CSV table of C-alpha atoms in Angstrom, one decimal:
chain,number,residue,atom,x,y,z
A,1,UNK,CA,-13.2,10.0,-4.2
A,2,UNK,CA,-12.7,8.9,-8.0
A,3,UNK,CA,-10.5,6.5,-6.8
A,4,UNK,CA,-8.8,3.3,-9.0
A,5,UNK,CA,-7.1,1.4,-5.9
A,6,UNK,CA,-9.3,-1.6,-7.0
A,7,UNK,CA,-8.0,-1.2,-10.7
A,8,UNK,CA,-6.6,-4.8,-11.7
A,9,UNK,CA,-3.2,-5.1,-13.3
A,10,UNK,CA,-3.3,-7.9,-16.4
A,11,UNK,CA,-1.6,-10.2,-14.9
A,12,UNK,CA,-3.2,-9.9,-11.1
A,13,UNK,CA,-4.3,-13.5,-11.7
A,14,UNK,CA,-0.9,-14.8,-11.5
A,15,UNK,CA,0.2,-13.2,-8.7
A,16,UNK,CA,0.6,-14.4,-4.9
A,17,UNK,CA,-2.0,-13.1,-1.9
A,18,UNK,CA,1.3,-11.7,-0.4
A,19,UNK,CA,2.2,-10.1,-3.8
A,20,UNK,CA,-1.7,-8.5,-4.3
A,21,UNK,CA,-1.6,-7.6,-0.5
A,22,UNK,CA,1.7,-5.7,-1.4
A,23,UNK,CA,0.2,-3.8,-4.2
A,24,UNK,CA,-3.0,-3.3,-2.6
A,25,UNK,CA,-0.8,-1.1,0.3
A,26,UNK,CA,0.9,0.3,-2.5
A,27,UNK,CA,-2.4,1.8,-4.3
A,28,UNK,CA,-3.6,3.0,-1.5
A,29,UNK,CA,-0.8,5.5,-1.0
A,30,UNK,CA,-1.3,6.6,-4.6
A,31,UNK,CA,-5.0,7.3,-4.0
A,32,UNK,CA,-4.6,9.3,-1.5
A,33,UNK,CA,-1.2,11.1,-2.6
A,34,UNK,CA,-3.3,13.7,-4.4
A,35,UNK,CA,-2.1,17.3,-3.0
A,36,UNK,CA,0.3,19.0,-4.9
A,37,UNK,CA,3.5,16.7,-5.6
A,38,UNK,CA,2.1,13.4,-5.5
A,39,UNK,CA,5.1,11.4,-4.5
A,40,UNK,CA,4.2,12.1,-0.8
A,41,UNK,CA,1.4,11.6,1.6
A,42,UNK,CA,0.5,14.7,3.8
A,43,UNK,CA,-0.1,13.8,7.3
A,44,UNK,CA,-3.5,14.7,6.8
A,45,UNK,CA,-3.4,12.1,4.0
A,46,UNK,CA,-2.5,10.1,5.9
A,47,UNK,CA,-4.9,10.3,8.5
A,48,UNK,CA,-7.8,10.1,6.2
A,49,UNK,CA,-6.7,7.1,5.1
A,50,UNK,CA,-6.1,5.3,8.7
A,51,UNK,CA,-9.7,6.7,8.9
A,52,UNK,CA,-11.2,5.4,5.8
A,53,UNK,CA,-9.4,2.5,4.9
A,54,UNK,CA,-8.3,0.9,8.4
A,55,UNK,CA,-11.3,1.1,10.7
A,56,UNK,CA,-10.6,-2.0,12.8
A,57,UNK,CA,-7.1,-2.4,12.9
A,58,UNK,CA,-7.4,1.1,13.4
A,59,UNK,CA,-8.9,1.2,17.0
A,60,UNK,CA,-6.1,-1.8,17.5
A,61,UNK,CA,-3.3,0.1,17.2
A,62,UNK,CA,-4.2,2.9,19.5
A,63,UNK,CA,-1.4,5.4,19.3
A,64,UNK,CA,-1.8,5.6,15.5
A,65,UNK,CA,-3.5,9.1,15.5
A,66,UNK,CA,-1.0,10.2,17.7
A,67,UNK,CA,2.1,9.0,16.1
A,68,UNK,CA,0.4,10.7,12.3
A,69,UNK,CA,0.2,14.3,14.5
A,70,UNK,CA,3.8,13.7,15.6
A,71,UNK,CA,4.6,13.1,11.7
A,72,UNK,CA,4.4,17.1,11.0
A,73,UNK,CA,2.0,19.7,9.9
A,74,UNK,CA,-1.3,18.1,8.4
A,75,UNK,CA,-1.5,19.9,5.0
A,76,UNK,CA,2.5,20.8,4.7
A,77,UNK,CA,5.0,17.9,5.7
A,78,UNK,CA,4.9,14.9,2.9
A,79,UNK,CA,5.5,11.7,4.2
A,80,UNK,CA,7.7,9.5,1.7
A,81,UNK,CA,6.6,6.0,1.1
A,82,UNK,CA,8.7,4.7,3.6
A,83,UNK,CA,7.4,6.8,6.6
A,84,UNK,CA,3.5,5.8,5.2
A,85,UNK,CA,5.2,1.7,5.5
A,86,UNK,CA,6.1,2.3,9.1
A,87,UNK,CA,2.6,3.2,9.7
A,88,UNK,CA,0.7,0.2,8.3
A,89,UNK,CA,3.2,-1.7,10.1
A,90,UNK,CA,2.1,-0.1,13.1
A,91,UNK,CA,-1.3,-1.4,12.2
A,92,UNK,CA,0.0,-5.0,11.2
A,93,UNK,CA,1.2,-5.1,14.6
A,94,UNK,CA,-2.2,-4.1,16.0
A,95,UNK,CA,-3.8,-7.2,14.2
A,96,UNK,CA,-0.6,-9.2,15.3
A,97,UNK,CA,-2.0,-8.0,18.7
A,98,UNK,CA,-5.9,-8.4,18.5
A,99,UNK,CA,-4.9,-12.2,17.0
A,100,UNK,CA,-3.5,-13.3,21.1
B,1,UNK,CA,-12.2,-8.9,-3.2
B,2,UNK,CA,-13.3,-6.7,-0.4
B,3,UNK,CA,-13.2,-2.8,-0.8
B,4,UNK,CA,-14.8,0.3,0.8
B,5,UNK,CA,-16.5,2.8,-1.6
B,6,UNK,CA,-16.0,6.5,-2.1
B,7,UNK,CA,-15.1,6.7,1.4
B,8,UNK,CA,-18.1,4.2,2.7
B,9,UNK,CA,-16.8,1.9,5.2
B,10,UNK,CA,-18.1,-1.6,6.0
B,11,UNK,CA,-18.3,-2.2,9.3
B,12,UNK,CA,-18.7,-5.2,9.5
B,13,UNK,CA,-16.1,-6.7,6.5
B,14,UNK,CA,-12.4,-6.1,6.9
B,15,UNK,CA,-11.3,-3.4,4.3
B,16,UNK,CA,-9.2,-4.5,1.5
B,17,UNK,CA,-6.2,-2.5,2.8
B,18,UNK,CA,-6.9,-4.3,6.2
B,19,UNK,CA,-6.8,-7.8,4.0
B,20,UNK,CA,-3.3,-6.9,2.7
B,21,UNK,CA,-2.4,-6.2,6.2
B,22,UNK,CA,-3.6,-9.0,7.8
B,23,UNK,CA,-2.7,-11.5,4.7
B,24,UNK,CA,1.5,-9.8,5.0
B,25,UNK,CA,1.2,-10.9,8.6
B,26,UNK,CA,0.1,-13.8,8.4
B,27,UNK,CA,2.4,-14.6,6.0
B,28,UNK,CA,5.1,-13.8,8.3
B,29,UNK,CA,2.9,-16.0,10.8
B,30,UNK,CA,3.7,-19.1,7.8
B,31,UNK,CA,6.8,-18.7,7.9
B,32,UNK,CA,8.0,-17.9,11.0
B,33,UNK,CA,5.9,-20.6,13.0
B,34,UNK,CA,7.8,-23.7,10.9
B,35,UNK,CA,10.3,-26.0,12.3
B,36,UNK,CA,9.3,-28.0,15.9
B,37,UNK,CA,6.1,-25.1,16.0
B,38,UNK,CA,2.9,-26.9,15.6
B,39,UNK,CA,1.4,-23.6,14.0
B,40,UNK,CA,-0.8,-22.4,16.4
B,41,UNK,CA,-0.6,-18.8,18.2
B,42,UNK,CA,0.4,-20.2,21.5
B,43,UNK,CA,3.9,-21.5,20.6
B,44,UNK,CA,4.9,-17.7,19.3
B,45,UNK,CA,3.8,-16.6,22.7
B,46,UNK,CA,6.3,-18.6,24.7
B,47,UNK,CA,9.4,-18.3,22.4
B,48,UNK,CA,11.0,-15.2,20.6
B,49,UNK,CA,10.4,-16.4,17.1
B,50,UNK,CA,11.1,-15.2,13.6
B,51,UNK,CA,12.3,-16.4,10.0
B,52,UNK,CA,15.9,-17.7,9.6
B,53,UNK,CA,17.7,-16.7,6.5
B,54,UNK,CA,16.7,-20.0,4.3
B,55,UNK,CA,12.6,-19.6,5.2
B,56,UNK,CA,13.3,-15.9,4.2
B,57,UNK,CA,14.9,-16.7,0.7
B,58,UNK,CA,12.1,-19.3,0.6
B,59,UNK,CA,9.7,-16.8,1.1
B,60,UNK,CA,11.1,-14.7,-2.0
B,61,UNK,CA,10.9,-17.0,-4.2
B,62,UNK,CA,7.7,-18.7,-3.1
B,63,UNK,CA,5.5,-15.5,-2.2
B,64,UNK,CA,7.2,-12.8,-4.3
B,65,UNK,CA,8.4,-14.6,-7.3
B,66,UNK,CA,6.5,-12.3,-9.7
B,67,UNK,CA,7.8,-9.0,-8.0
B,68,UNK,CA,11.1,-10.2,-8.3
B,69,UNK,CA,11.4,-10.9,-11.9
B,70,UNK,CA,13.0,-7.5,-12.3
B,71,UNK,CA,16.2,-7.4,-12.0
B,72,UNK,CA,16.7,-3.9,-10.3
B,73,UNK,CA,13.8,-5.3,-7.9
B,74,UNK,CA,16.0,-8.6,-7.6
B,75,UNK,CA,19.1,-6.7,-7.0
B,76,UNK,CA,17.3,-4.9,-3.9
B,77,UNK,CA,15.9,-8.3,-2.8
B,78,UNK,CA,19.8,-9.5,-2.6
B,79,UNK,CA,21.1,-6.5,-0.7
B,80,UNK,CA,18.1,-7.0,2.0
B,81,UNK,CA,19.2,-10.4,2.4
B,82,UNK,CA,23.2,-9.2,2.4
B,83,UNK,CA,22.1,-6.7,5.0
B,84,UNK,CA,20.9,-9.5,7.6
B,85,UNK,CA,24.4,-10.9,7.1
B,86,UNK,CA,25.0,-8.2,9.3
B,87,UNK,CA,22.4,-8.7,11.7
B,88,UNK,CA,23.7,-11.3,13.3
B,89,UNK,CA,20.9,-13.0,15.2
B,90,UNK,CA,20.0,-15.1,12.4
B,91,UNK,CA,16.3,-14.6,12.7
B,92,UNK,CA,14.6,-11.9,11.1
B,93,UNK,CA,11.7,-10.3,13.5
B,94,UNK,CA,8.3,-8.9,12.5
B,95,UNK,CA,9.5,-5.3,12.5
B,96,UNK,CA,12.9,-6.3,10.1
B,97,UNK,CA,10.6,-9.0,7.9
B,98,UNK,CA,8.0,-5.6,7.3
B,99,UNK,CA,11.1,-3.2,6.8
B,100,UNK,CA,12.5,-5.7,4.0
B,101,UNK,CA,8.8,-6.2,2.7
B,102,UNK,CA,8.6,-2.6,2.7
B,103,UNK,CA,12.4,-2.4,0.7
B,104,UNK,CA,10.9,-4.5,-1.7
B,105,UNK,CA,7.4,-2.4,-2.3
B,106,UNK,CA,9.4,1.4,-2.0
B,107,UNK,CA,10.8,0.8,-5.9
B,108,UNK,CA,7.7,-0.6,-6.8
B,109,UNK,CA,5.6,2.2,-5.6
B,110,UNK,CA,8.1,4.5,-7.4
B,111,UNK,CA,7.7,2.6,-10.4
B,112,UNK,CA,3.6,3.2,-10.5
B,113,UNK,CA,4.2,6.4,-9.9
B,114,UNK,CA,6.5,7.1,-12.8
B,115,UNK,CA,3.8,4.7,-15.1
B,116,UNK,CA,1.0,7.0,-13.8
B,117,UNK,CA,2.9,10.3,-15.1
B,118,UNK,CA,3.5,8.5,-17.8
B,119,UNK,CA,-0.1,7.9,-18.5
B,120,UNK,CA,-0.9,11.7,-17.7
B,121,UNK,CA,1.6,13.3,-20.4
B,122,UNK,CA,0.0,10.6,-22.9
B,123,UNK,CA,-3.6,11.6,-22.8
């Protein structure tokens, strides 16, 4: 996947772990917003992504696939940025989990 | 900087996705855990924690200080913080510190998007 998630911004340097972390979840929804309008994530996306980019904190939070399916069809519904957010904090709570 | 490949996935090595994740909580672990906590996991365990107002506006201008410098980014940074006014509980939770983190990111994301059309209609 010709991907640019790792692309640095000029002033990357500068900025705060919290601040890269945020861009870093940012990015990744772009790379992987490809299908048609690219302001949304299809479920399917979205999935690939859990997949790919998440595979420990993945098997931590376990209903993640589950909730994705519930999200709509795979290759029709688009998931705004907000809807993706939810997900990853999903995940965040996994680790928040896995941490005890 | 970790990071997974054309699709190839380290085992072993957190992802850098999964370092964003885990650096955002652990931020919220900072920030949450001060004032008679000792910092360690156990305290959280016993008592209902979270980040009062002040530690939150902290946080902003500690951790997010170069995000913020826009003002349309800063105006949505001061209506999250008007909006806990109305959540009364005084503490903000994981699930309402990652909704305001995500407030904050939303017009960001828009904003690459808009720079990465931009790009396209350039070349």
């Amino acid at each position: 996947m010709g991907c640019k998630c790792c692309k640095k911004n000029k002033n990357s340097e500068e900025l705060t772990d919290v601040e890269r972390a945020i861009e870093i979840v940012i990015n990744n929804f772009h790379c992987y917003a490809v299908k048609g309008r690219k302001e949304g994530l299809t479920p399917g996306e979205l999935k690939d992504l859990v997949g790919q980019r998440l595979p420990h904190l993945a098997k931590g939070a376990v209903c993640l696939d589950e909730k994705i399916e519930c999200l709509g069809d795979a290759d029709e519904a688009k998931l705004q940025f907000g809807e993706y957010w939810d997900i990853m904090g999903d995940a965040a709570k996994g680790c928040r989990g896995q941490k005890k | 900087m970790h990071g997974s490949k054309g699709g190839q996935v380290m085992i072993t090595d957190p992802s850098e996705l999964e370092w964003a994740i885990q650096t955002l909580v652990k931020n919220y672990d900072r920030y949450s855990s001060r004032g008679g906590c000792c910092g360690c996991c156990c305290c959280c365990k016993k008592q209902q924690r979270g980040i009062s107002k002040g530690g939150f506006q902290k946080m902003l201008t500690h951790e997010l200080n170069h995000m913020l410098t826009d003002t349309k980014n800063k105006q949505a940074a001061n209506k999250l913080i008007c909006d806990l006014d109305e959540n009364h509980d005084g503490k903000i939770s994981f699930d309402e510190y990652w909704t305001l983190i995500g407030g904050i990111a939303s017009p960001i994301s828009c904003l690459i998007r808009q720079q990465e059309e931009n790009v396209k209609f350039t070349k």
